[in-house]
Amino acid sequence: MKIVNKFFLTGLFCLLTVCVFAQTQDSISVRQGETQPVDTATTKKTLVYLLHADTVSYDKEVMKADAQFLQGDVCFRHDSSYMYCDSAYFFETTNSLEAFSNVRMEQGDTLFVYGNYLFYDGDTQIAYLRENVRMENGQVTLFTDSLNYERIPDIGYYFDGGLIVDSLNQLSSFYGQYSPGTKLAIFNDSVRLENPNFTLYSDTLHYNTESKIATILGPSIIVSDSGTIHSSRGWYNTETNTSLLLDRSEVYSGDRVLIGDSISYNQDAGFGEAFGNMCLVDTAQKVTLEGQYGYYNERTEYAFATDSARFLEYSQGDTLYLHADTLEMSTLDSTAREIKAFHGVRFYRTDMQGVCDSMQFNTRDSVLYMYDNPVLWNAQYQLYGDTIEIFMNDSTIEYAHVIQFAFAVQHLDSTYYNQLKGNDLKAYFEGQAVRQIDVEGNAESIYYPLESDGAKIGLNETKSGFLTIWVKENKLEKLKIWPSPLGNLTPIPDLKPEQKTLKDFYWYDYLRPKNKDDIYTVVKKKVEDAPVRGDNKFKHEE
């Protein structure tokens, strides 16, 4: 129930985020360093007024224009804006001015712009400020050497490098724009956002100085002490250190990387939740966890995957492909991992294939545990029983241990099978083939001795306390049974159908995964082939 709630809440959270994200993009028009045209038909033109100056002079011969030269404590007003400077040229006929030295522009009591030079056009209401420009709006300050400020849309933009600083972050880029009214900023080309906890590098970024949310719209990298994020679309709340990352973003943490169509990530908690084609890669252990949904906790190093979940282990070149309804991966220590698989387990590797209800694999002791109706195949051999333990050595099978009820079958041809049965069974491997099988307790066997030309002599049936066979090139090389063995040989022509199999014999080849893609195939045991054995030895961690 906990997982269902998590799906619902996170889905609602993503839906609301996408709506806000779309509105944010629609409300901002990106400018690329060029003055945007003002609709003069709907803009009411008003005059720029000179309020005061220490001296006023006029020399048309020298200026070649209708200009007044003003010096000392110069002040202009245009509507609600005031402009101050040490000296200026005032062009009444064009309703414009040039201001020099200690330039200050004020709009209301919230916006202040400073610089060494200003050209202001009263008709278009655009201010061009140059050299040591500083725009202040509450806790937000913009620094640049070239700033154009348009009063009508209330947007200032630079196009030759600039910096915006607020109470939490510092953002720089080659091109940028800021709207004091909406508190929205746009950055393009060589964008850098510096936060106490991380640094964000981007090609295109939108930023709200009020909410402190950065909207990623181009290839971006976020670097912090905990790891690195690669994303080309999404948003990042720089105040809460939470984010929604889209378009196959990647979250790196140590030797692991979390990838997904979308990722909800909390940097402070070290928790990433992935939706759609989730993939967690451990480059050190050479394992991969996949699913349509999953999450990873960087603090506990615990991972979860479901919906077409798959685990891959490729440390020795021969990859193990394992599928189950649910997969979990946890860290035991710096070198050991534990994998748990629940319900509908199917796995494939070139030297072994298997099915069971639940499975556990510990990289520390290299033992793979199969629970609840486990079946294991190797070439012509099939092993099944209550529980199967597979002991690995450098990713190759050393031996398989079938505990309590145990059955081994070798398919010969047609309807003929060599069979071993007992309380406990161990199958030892040499390379990728079975070399020796030991049976302990109530050992029974059926096998077919062969002539030199491969023809079957008959059926040899034995019973004993213990049994060992040695196999070479998939043929019986030697048999040892003890103590007090019983046996008999029945010629092939005299065989009755019921003599050809031991009690509890089943041939499950129709369940066997044929390749790495066949692990997703849902195959159920036939009713007549479905003995219920064993219990789930471990619990699913909710």
Coordinates of C-alpha atoms in Angstrom, one line a residue:
M1 CA 0.0 0.0 0.0
K2 CA 2.9 2.3 0.7
I3 CA 4.2 1.9 -2.8
V4 CA 0.8 2.7 -4.3
N5 CA 0.6 5.9 -2.3
K6 CA 4.0 6.9 -3.4
F7 CA 3.1 6.4 -7.1
F8 CA 0.0 8.5 -6.6
L9 CA 1.6 11.4 -4.7
T10 CA 4.6 11.6 -6.9
G11 CA 2.4 11.5 -10.1
L12 CA 0.3 14.4 -8.8
F13 CA 3.5 16.3 -7.9
C14 CA 4.9 15.8 -11.4
L15 CA 1.6 16.9 -13.0
L16 CA 1.5 20.2 -11.0
T17 CA 5.2 20.8 -11.8
V18 CA 4.7 20.3 -15.5
C19 CA 1.8 22.9 -15.5
V20 CA 3.9 25.4 -13.6
F21 CA 6.9 24.7 -15.9
A22 CA 4.9 25.3 -19.0
Q23 CA 3.4 28.6 -17.7
T24 CA 6.9 29.7 -16.8
Q25 CA 8.2 29.2 -20.3
D26 CA 5.2 30.9 -21.9
S27 CA 5.6 34.0 -19.7
I28 CA 9.2 34.6 -20.6
S29 CA 10.5 35.8 -24.0
V30 CA 14.1 35.2 -24.6
R31 CA 16.1 38.1 -25.9
Q32 CA 19.4 37.7 -27.7
G33 CA 21.1 41.0 -27.1
E34 CA 18.9 43.0 -29.5
T35 CA 16.5 45.8 -28.6
Q36 CA 12.9 44.5 -28.9
P37 CA 10.5 46.7 -30.9
V38 CA 8.0 48.7 -28.8
D39 CA 4.4 49.0 -30.0
T40 CA 4.3 52.8 -30.3
A41 CA 0.7 52.7 -31.5
T42 CA -0.5 51.5 -28.1
T43 CA 2.2 53.4 -26.1
K44 CA 1.3 56.9 -25.0
K45 CA 4.3 59.2 -25.6
T46 CA 5.2 61.6 -22.8
L47 CA 7.9 64.2 -22.5
V48 CA 11.2 64.0 -20.6
Y49 CA 11.6 66.9 -18.2
L50 CA 14.7 68.5 -16.9
L51 CA 14.1 69.1 -13.2
H52 CA 17.4 70.9 -12.3
A53 CA 21.1 71.4 -13.1
D54 CA 23.8 73.7 -11.8
T55 CA 24.5 75.1 -15.2
V56 CA 22.8 75.0 -18.6
S57 CA 24.5 76.0 -21.9
Y58 CA 23.6 75.8 -25.5
D59 CA 25.9 76.0 -28.6
K60 CA 24.3 74.8 -31.8
E61 CA 27.4 75.6 -33.8
V62 CA 29.6 73.3 -31.7
M63 CA 27.1 70.5 -31.1
K64 CA 25.7 70.3 -34.6
A65 CA 22.3 69.5 -32.9
D66 CA 19.6 70.9 -30.9
A67 CA 21.1 70.0 -27.5
Q68 CA 21.5 71.6 -24.1
F69 CA 24.6 70.9 -22.2
L70 CA 24.0 70.4 -18.5
Q71 CA 26.5 70.3 -15.6
G72 CA 26.3 69.7 -11.9
D73 CA 23.6 67.9 -10.0
V74 CA 21.6 67.1 -13.1
C75 CA 18.2 65.5 -12.7
F76 CA 15.6 64.4 -15.3
R77 CA 12.1 63.0 -14.9
H78 CA 10.1 60.8 -17.3
D79 CA 6.8 59.7 -15.9
S80 CA 7.6 57.9 -12.6
S81 CA 11.3 57.5 -13.5
Y82 CA 14.1 59.8 -12.3
M83 CA 17.6 60.0 -13.8
Y84 CA 20.6 61.7 -12.1
C85 CA 24.1 62.4 -13.3
D86 CA 27.1 64.8 -13.2
S87 CA 26.6 66.1 -16.7
A88 CA 24.3 65.5 -19.7
Y89 CA 23.2 66.5 -23.2
F90 CA 19.4 67.0 -23.4
F91 CA 17.7 66.7 -26.8
E92 CA 14.3 68.2 -26.4
T93 CA 13.3 67.7 -30.1
T94 CA 14.0 64.0 -30.0
N95 CA 12.8 63.6 -26.4
S96 CA 16.1 62.0 -25.4
L97 CA 19.3 62.5 -23.3
E98 CA 22.8 61.4 -22.8
A99 CA 24.1 61.3 -19.2
F100 CA 27.7 61.0 -18.0
S101 CA 29.4 60.1 -14.7
N102 CA 27.7 58.9 -11.5
V103 CA 24.6 58.0 -13.5
R104 CA 21.6 56.9 -11.4
M105 CA 18.2 55.8 -12.6
E106 CA 15.3 55.4 -10.1
Q107 CA 11.9 53.9 -10.7
G108 CA 9.7 53.9 -7.7
D109 CA 11.3 52.9 -4.5
T110 CA 12.3 49.4 -5.6
L111 CA 14.4 49.8 -8.8
F112 CA 17.8 51.6 -8.9
V113 CA 20.2 51.4 -11.8
Y114 CA 23.8 52.8 -11.8
G115 CA 26.5 53.3 -14.4
N116 CA 29.0 55.6 -16.0
Y117 CA 27.0 56.4 -19.1
L118 CA 23.3 56.5 -20.1
F119 CA 21.4 57.2 -23.3
Y120 CA 17.7 57.4 -22.8
D121 CA 15.0 57.6 -25.5
G122 CA 11.8 59.0 -24.1
D123 CA 9.7 57.9 -27.1
T124 CA 10.6 54.2 -26.9
Q125 CA 11.3 54.4 -23.1
I126 CA 14.5 52.4 -23.5
A127 CA 17.6 53.2 -21.4
Y128 CA 21.1 52.2 -22.6
L129 CA 23.6 52.1 -19.8
R130 CA 27.3 51.4 -20.1
E131 CA 30.4 50.9 -18.0
N132 CA 30.2 49.6 -14.4
V133 CA 26.4 49.1 -14.6
R134 CA 24.5 47.9 -11.5
M135 CA 20.8 47.3 -11.3
E136 CA 19.3 46.9 -7.8
N137 CA 15.9 45.5 -7.1
G138 CA 15.4 44.5 -3.5
Q139 CA 17.8 41.7 -2.7
V140 CA 18.6 41.2 -6.4
T141 CA 21.6 43.0 -8.0
L142 CA 22.6 42.8 -11.6
F143 CA 26.2 43.7 -12.6
T144 CA 27.4 44.2 -16.2
D145 CA 29.2 46.8 -18.5
S146 CA 26.3 47.0 -21.0
L147 CA 22.7 47.0 -20.0
N148 CA 19.6 47.9 -22.0
Y149 CA 16.5 48.5 -19.9
E150 CA 13.1 48.7 -21.4
R151 CA 10.5 50.4 -19.2
I152 CA 7.4 49.2 -21.0
P153 CA 7.9 45.5 -20.6
D154 CA 10.1 46.2 -17.5
I155 CA 13.0 44.1 -18.6
G156 CA 16.7 44.8 -18.4
Y157 CA 19.2 42.7 -20.5
Y158 CA 22.9 42.4 -21.1
F159 CA 24.6 40.8 -24.0
D160 CA 28.3 40.9 -23.3
G161 CA 28.6 39.1 -20.0
G162 CA 26.9 39.9 -16.7
L163 CA 26.1 38.7 -13.2
I164 CA 23.0 38.5 -11.1
V165 CA 23.2 38.0 -7.3
D166 CA 20.3 37.5 -4.9
S167 CA 20.2 36.4 -1.2
L168 CA 21.1 32.8 -2.1
N169 CA 22.6 32.4 -5.5
Q170 CA 25.0 34.0 -7.9
L171 CA 24.3 33.6 -11.7
S172 CA 26.5 34.6 -14.6
S173 CA 26.3 34.3 -18.3
F174 CA 27.2 35.9 -21.6
Y175 CA 23.6 36.9 -22.2
G176 CA 21.0 37.5 -19.6
Q177 CA 17.8 39.4 -18.8
Y178 CA 15.9 40.3 -15.7
S179 CA 12.4 41.5 -15.1
P180 CA 12.0 43.4 -11.8
G181 CA 8.2 43.1 -11.9
T182 CA 8.0 39.3 -12.4
K183 CA 11.3 38.5 -10.7
L184 CA 12.2 36.2 -13.6
A185 CA 15.6 36.0 -15.2
I186 CA 16.8 34.4 -18.4
F187 CA 20.4 33.3 -19.1
N188 CA 22.0 32.0 -22.3
D189 CA 25.5 30.9 -23.2
S190 CA 28.1 30.0 -20.6
V191 CA 25.6 30.0 -17.7
R192 CA 26.9 29.4 -14.2
L193 CA 24.8 29.3 -11.0
E194 CA 26.8 29.2 -7.8
N195 CA 25.0 28.0 -4.6
P196 CA 26.6 27.2 -1.2
N197 CA 25.8 23.6 -1.9
F198 CA 26.5 23.2 -5.6
T199 CA 27.5 24.8 -8.9
L200 CA 25.2 24.6 -12.0
Y201 CA 26.7 24.9 -15.5
S202 CA 24.2 25.4 -18.3
D203 CA 23.6 26.5 -21.9
T204 CA 20.1 27.9 -21.2
L205 CA 18.6 28.6 -17.8
H206 CA 15.5 30.5 -16.4
Y207 CA 15.6 31.6 -12.8
N208 CA 13.0 33.0 -10.4
T209 CA 14.7 35.2 -7.8
E210 CA 11.6 35.0 -5.6
S211 CA 11.0 31.2 -5.5
K212 CA 14.7 30.5 -6.1
I213 CA 13.7 27.9 -8.7
A214 CA 16.0 27.4 -11.7
T215 CA 14.4 26.0 -14.9
I216 CA 16.8 24.0 -17.0
L217 CA 16.2 24.3 -20.8
G218 CA 19.5 23.2 -22.2
P219 CA 22.5 20.8 -21.6
S220 CA 23.4 21.3 -17.9
I221 CA 25.7 19.9 -15.2
I222 CA 25.2 20.3 -11.5
V223 CA 28.2 19.6 -9.4
S224 CA 28.2 19.1 -5.6
D225 CA 30.1 17.3 -2.9
S226 CA 27.6 14.4 -3.1
G227 CA 27.8 13.9 -6.8
T228 CA 27.0 15.2 -10.3
I229 CA 23.7 15.7 -12.2
H230 CA 23.5 15.8 -16.0
S231 CA 20.2 17.1 -17.4
S232 CA 18.9 19.1 -20.4
R233 CA 15.4 19.8 -19.1
G234 CA 13.7 20.2 -15.8
W235 CA 13.8 22.4 -12.7
Y236 CA 15.9 22.7 -9.5
N237 CA 14.7 24.4 -6.3
T238 CA 17.9 26.0 -5.1
E239 CA 16.4 26.7 -1.6
T240 CA 15.1 23.2 -0.8
N241 CA 17.6 21.3 -3.0
T242 CA 14.8 19.4 -4.7
S243 CA 14.4 18.9 -8.4
L244 CA 12.4 17.3 -11.2
L245 CA 14.8 16.2 -14.0
L246 CA 13.4 15.2 -17.4
D247 CA 14.6 13.7 -20.8
R248 CA 16.8 10.9 -19.5
S249 CA 18.7 12.9 -16.9
E250 CA 21.6 11.2 -15.0
V251 CA 22.3 11.5 -11.3
Y252 CA 25.9 10.4 -10.3
S253 CA 26.8 9.4 -6.8
G254 CA 30.1 7.7 -6.3
D255 CA 30.4 4.7 -8.5
R256 CA 26.6 4.7 -9.2
V257 CA 24.5 6.6 -11.7
L258 CA 20.7 6.8 -11.7
I259 CA 19.0 7.3 -15.1
G260 CA 15.3 7.7 -16.0
D261 CA 12.9 9.4 -18.3
S262 CA 12.1 11.6 -15.3
I263 CA 13.7 11.8 -11.9
S264 CA 12.4 13.4 -8.8
Y265 CA 15.6 14.1 -6.8
N266 CA 16.2 15.4 -3.2
Q267 CA 19.9 16.3 -2.8
D268 CA 19.7 16.8 1.0
A269 CA 18.1 13.4 1.5
G270 CA 20.2 11.8 -1.2
F271 CA 17.0 10.3 -2.6
G272 CA 16.2 9.9 -6.3
E273 CA 12.9 8.5 -7.7
A274 CA 12.9 7.5 -11.4
F275 CA 9.9 7.1 -13.7
G276 CA 10.1 5.4 -17.0
N277 CA 13.1 3.3 -18.2
M278 CA 14.8 3.6 -14.8
C279 CA 18.4 2.4 -14.7
L280 CA 20.9 2.2 -11.8
V281 CA 24.4 1.3 -12.9
D282 CA 27.1 0.4 -10.4
T283 CA 30.4 0.7 -12.3
A284 CA 32.5 -0.6 -9.5
Q285 CA 30.6 -3.9 -9.0
K286 CA 29.6 -4.1 -12.7
V287 CA 25.9 -4.6 -12.0
T288 CA 22.8 -2.8 -13.3
L289 CA 19.3 -2.5 -11.9
E290 CA 16.5 -1.6 -14.3
G291 CA 12.7 -1.1 -14.2
Q292 CA 9.9 1.2 -15.3
Y293 CA 9.9 2.6 -11.8
G294 CA 12.5 2.6 -9.1
Y295 CA 14.4 4.7 -6.6
Y296 CA 17.8 4.9 -5.0
N297 CA 18.9 6.2 -1.5
E298 CA 22.4 7.5 -1.6
R299 CA 22.7 7.6 2.2
T300 CA 21.7 3.9 2.8
E301 CA 22.8 2.8 -0.7
Y302 CA 19.5 0.9 -1.1
A303 CA 17.8 0.6 -4.5
F304 CA 14.4 -0.6 -5.6
A305 CA 13.0 -1.5 -9.0
T306 CA 9.7 -2.8 -10.3
D307 CA 7.6 -3.1 -13.5
S308 CA 9.7 -5.0 -16.0
A309 CA 12.5 -5.1 -13.4
R310 CA 15.8 -6.6 -14.5
F311 CA 19.2 -7.1 -12.9
L312 CA 22.4 -7.5 -14.9
E313 CA 25.7 -8.8 -13.5
Y314 CA 28.7 -8.6 -16.0
S315 CA 31.8 -8.6 -13.8
Q316 CA 33.3 -11.6 -15.7
G317 CA 32.2 -11.0 -19.2
D318 CA 29.4 -13.6 -19.2
T319 CA 26.4 -11.5 -18.2
L320 CA 23.7 -12.7 -15.9
Y321 CA 20.2 -11.5 -16.9
L322 CA 17.6 -11.7 -14.0
H323 CA 14.0 -10.6 -14.0
A324 CA 11.4 -10.5 -11.3
D325 CA 8.3 -8.5 -10.3
T326 CA 10.4 -6.6 -7.8
L327 CA 14.1 -6.2 -7.3
E328 CA 16.1 -4.7 -4.4
M329 CA 19.8 -4.0 -4.2
S330 CA 21.5 -3.0 -0.9
T331 CA 25.1 -2.4 0.2
L332 CA 26.6 -4.6 2.9
D333 CA 30.0 -2.9 3.0
S334 CA 32.5 -1.2 0.6
T335 CA 32.9 -4.3 -1.5
A336 CA 29.7 -6.3 -1.1
R337 CA 26.2 -6.0 -2.5
E338 CA 23.0 -8.0 -1.8
I339 CA 20.3 -8.5 -4.5
K340 CA 16.8 -9.7 -3.6
A341 CA 14.2 -10.7 -6.2
F342 CA 10.6 -11.3 -5.5
H343 CA 7.9 -13.2 -7.5
G344 CA 8.2 -14.6 -11.0
V345 CA 12.0 -14.9 -10.9
R346 CA 13.6 -15.9 -14.3
F347 CA 17.2 -15.6 -15.1
Y348 CA 19.5 -16.5 -18.1
R349 CA 23.2 -17.0 -18.5
T350 CA 24.9 -19.0 -21.2
D351 CA 26.0 -21.7 -18.7
M352 CA 22.9 -21.7 -16.5
Q353 CA 19.2 -20.8 -16.5
G354 CA 16.7 -20.8 -13.7
V355 CA 13.2 -20.0 -12.4
C356 CA 11.8 -19.7 -8.9
D357 CA 9.5 -17.4 -6.8
S358 CA 12.2 -15.6 -4.8
M359 CA 16.0 -15.2 -5.0
Q360 CA 18.8 -13.7 -3.1
F361 CA 22.4 -13.0 -4.2
N362 CA 25.2 -11.9 -2.0
T363 CA 28.4 -10.7 -3.7
R364 CA 30.4 -11.1 -0.5
D365 CA 30.1 -15.0 -0.4
S366 CA 29.2 -15.2 -4.1
V367 CA 26.2 -17.4 -3.3
L368 CA 22.9 -17.3 -5.2
Y369 CA 19.9 -18.6 -3.2
M370 CA 16.8 -19.8 -5.0
Y371 CA 13.5 -20.3 -2.9
D372 CA 10.0 -21.6 -3.6
N373 CA 9.8 -24.2 -6.5
P374 CA 13.4 -23.5 -7.8
V375 CA 14.5 -25.1 -11.0
L376 CA 18.1 -24.8 -12.4
W377 CA 19.3 -25.9 -15.8
N378 CA 22.8 -26.5 -17.2
A379 CA 23.1 -27.9 -20.7
Q380 CA 21.2 -31.2 -20.6
Y381 CA 20.8 -31.2 -16.8
Q382 CA 17.9 -30.0 -14.7
L383 CA 18.0 -29.6 -10.9
Y384 CA 15.0 -28.9 -8.7
G385 CA 14.0 -29.2 -5.0
D386 CA 13.0 -27.2 -1.9
T387 CA 15.9 -24.8 -2.0
I388 CA 18.9 -24.4 -4.3
E389 CA 22.1 -22.6 -3.4
I390 CA 24.5 -21.8 -6.3
F391 CA 28.1 -21.2 -5.2
M392 CA 30.1 -19.0 -7.6
N393 CA 33.8 -18.6 -8.0
D394 CA 34.9 -15.5 -10.1
S395 CA 31.4 -15.5 -11.6
T396 CA 31.6 -19.2 -12.7
I397 CA 29.6 -21.9 -11.0
E398 CA 31.6 -24.0 -8.5
Y399 CA 28.8 -26.2 -7.3
A400 CA 25.0 -26.2 -6.8
H401 CA 23.5 -27.4 -3.6
V402 CA 19.9 -28.7 -3.6
I403 CA 18.7 -28.9 0.0
Q404 CA 16.2 -31.3 1.6
F405 CA 14.1 -32.7 -1.3
A406 CA 16.4 -32.9 -4.3
F407 CA 16.1 -34.1 -7.9
A408 CA 18.5 -34.1 -10.8
V409 CA 17.5 -35.0 -14.4
Q410 CA 19.6 -35.5 -17.5
H411 CA 17.8 -35.4 -20.8
L412 CA 19.1 -38.1 -23.2
D413 CA 16.7 -38.3 -26.1
S414 CA 13.0 -38.7 -26.9
T415 CA 11.4 -39.8 -23.5
Y416 CA 14.6 -41.1 -21.9
Y417 CA 16.1 -39.4 -18.8
N418 CA 18.8 -40.2 -16.4
Q419 CA 17.5 -39.4 -12.9
L420 CA 18.9 -38.9 -9.4
K421 CA 16.9 -38.3 -6.2
G422 CA 17.6 -37.9 -2.5
N423 CA 17.4 -35.7 0.6
D424 CA 20.4 -33.6 -0.4
L425 CA 22.2 -33.1 -3.6
K426 CA 25.4 -31.3 -4.7
A427 CA 26.3 -30.9 -8.4
Y428 CA 30.0 -29.9 -9.0
F429 CA 31.0 -28.1 -12.2
E430 CA 34.1 -28.1 -14.2
G431 CA 34.2 -25.2 -16.6
Q432 CA 30.6 -24.8 -17.6
A433 CA 29.6 -28.4 -17.4
V434 CA 28.5 -30.8 -14.6
R435 CA 31.4 -33.0 -13.6
Q436 CA 30.2 -34.8 -10.4
I437 CA 26.9 -35.2 -8.5
D438 CA 26.7 -36.4 -4.8
V439 CA 23.4 -37.5 -3.3
E440 CA 22.9 -38.0 0.4
G441 CA 20.0 -39.7 2.1
N442 CA 17.5 -42.1 0.4
A443 CA 19.5 -41.9 -2.8
E444 CA 17.7 -43.3 -5.8
S445 CA 18.8 -43.4 -9.4
I446 CA 17.7 -44.3 -12.9
Y447 CA 20.2 -44.3 -15.7
Y448 CA 20.8 -45.9 -19.0
P449 CA 24.2 -47.6 -19.6
L450 CA 25.3 -47.3 -23.2
E451 CA 27.0 -49.5 -25.7
S452 CA 30.2 -48.2 -27.4
D453 CA 28.1 -47.2 -30.4
G454 CA 25.7 -45.2 -28.1
A455 CA 22.9 -47.7 -28.0
K456 CA 21.1 -48.1 -24.7
I457 CA 21.7 -51.4 -22.9
G458 CA 18.8 -51.1 -20.6
L459 CA 17.5 -49.2 -17.5
N460 CA 19.6 -49.5 -14.4
E461 CA 17.7 -48.7 -11.1
T462 CA 19.5 -48.3 -7.8
K463 CA 18.7 -47.5 -4.2
S464 CA 21.1 -46.7 -1.4
G465 CA 21.9 -44.3 1.4
F466 CA 24.5 -42.4 -0.6
L467 CA 25.4 -42.1 -4.3
T468 CA 28.1 -40.3 -6.4
I469 CA 28.3 -40.2 -10.2
W470 CA 31.1 -38.8 -12.3
V471 CA 30.2 -37.3 -15.7
K472 CA 32.4 -36.7 -18.7
E473 CA 31.2 -35.1 -21.9
N474 CA 27.6 -35.5 -20.6
K475 CA 28.1 -39.3 -20.3
L476 CA 28.2 -41.4 -17.2
E477 CA 31.8 -42.1 -16.4
K478 CA 31.6 -43.8 -13.0
L479 CA 29.0 -44.6 -10.4
K480 CA 29.5 -45.2 -6.7
I481 CA 26.7 -46.3 -4.3
W482 CA 26.9 -47.2 -0.6
P483 CA 26.1 -48.7 1.9
S484 CA 24.0 -51.8 1.1
P485 CA 23.0 -50.8 -2.4
L486 CA 20.1 -52.4 -4.2
G487 CA 19.8 -52.4 -8.0
N488 CA 18.5 -54.1 -11.1
L489 CA 18.9 -53.8 -14.8
T490 CA 15.9 -54.0 -17.1
P491 CA 16.4 -54.5 -20.9
I492 CA 14.9 -51.7 -23.1
P493 CA 12.3 -54.0 -24.7
D494 CA 11.0 -55.1 -21.3
L495 CA 10.5 -51.6 -19.9
K496 CA 7.1 -50.5 -18.8
P497 CA 6.2 -46.7 -19.0
E498 CA 5.9 -46.4 -15.2
Q499 CA 9.5 -47.8 -14.8
K500 CA 11.1 -45.0 -16.8
T501 CA 10.7 -42.3 -14.1
L502 CA 11.2 -42.0 -10.4
K503 CA 8.4 -40.6 -8.1
D504 CA 8.3 -36.8 -8.2
F505 CA 9.9 -36.7 -11.7
Y506 CA 9.0 -33.6 -13.8
W507 CA 10.6 -32.2 -16.9
Y508 CA 10.2 -28.4 -16.7
D509 CA 11.9 -27.5 -20.0
Y510 CA 8.9 -25.4 -21.1
L511 CA 9.7 -23.1 -18.2
R512 CA 13.4 -22.7 -19.2
P513 CA 14.4 -19.2 -20.4
K514 CA 15.8 -19.5 -23.9
N515 CA 17.7 -16.2 -24.1
K516 CA 18.2 -12.9 -22.3
D517 CA 14.9 -11.5 -23.6
D518 CA 12.9 -14.6 -22.7
I519 CA 13.3 -13.8 -19.0
Y520 CA 10.2 -11.5 -19.4
T521 CA 8.0 -14.3 -20.8
V522 CA 5.3 -15.3 -18.3
V523 CA 5.1 -19.1 -18.1
K524 CA 3.1 -20.9 -15.5
K525 CA 3.7 -24.5 -14.3
K526 CA 1.2 -27.0 -15.6
V527 CA -1.2 -28.2 -12.9
E528 CA 0.2 -31.7 -13.1
D529 CA 3.7 -30.3 -12.8
A530 CA 3.2 -28.0 -9.8
P531 CA 4.4 -29.5 -6.5
V532 CA 4.4 -26.8 -3.8
R533 CA 7.7 -26.9 -1.9
G534 CA 9.7 -24.6 0.3
D535 CA 8.9 -21.2 2.0
N536 CA 10.0 -17.7 1.2
K537 CA 13.1 -17.4 3.3
F538 CA 13.3 -13.6 3.4
K539 CA 10.8 -10.7 3.5
H540 CA 10.2 -7.9 1.1
E541 CA 11.4 -4.6 2.6
E542 CA 8.6 -2.1 2.1

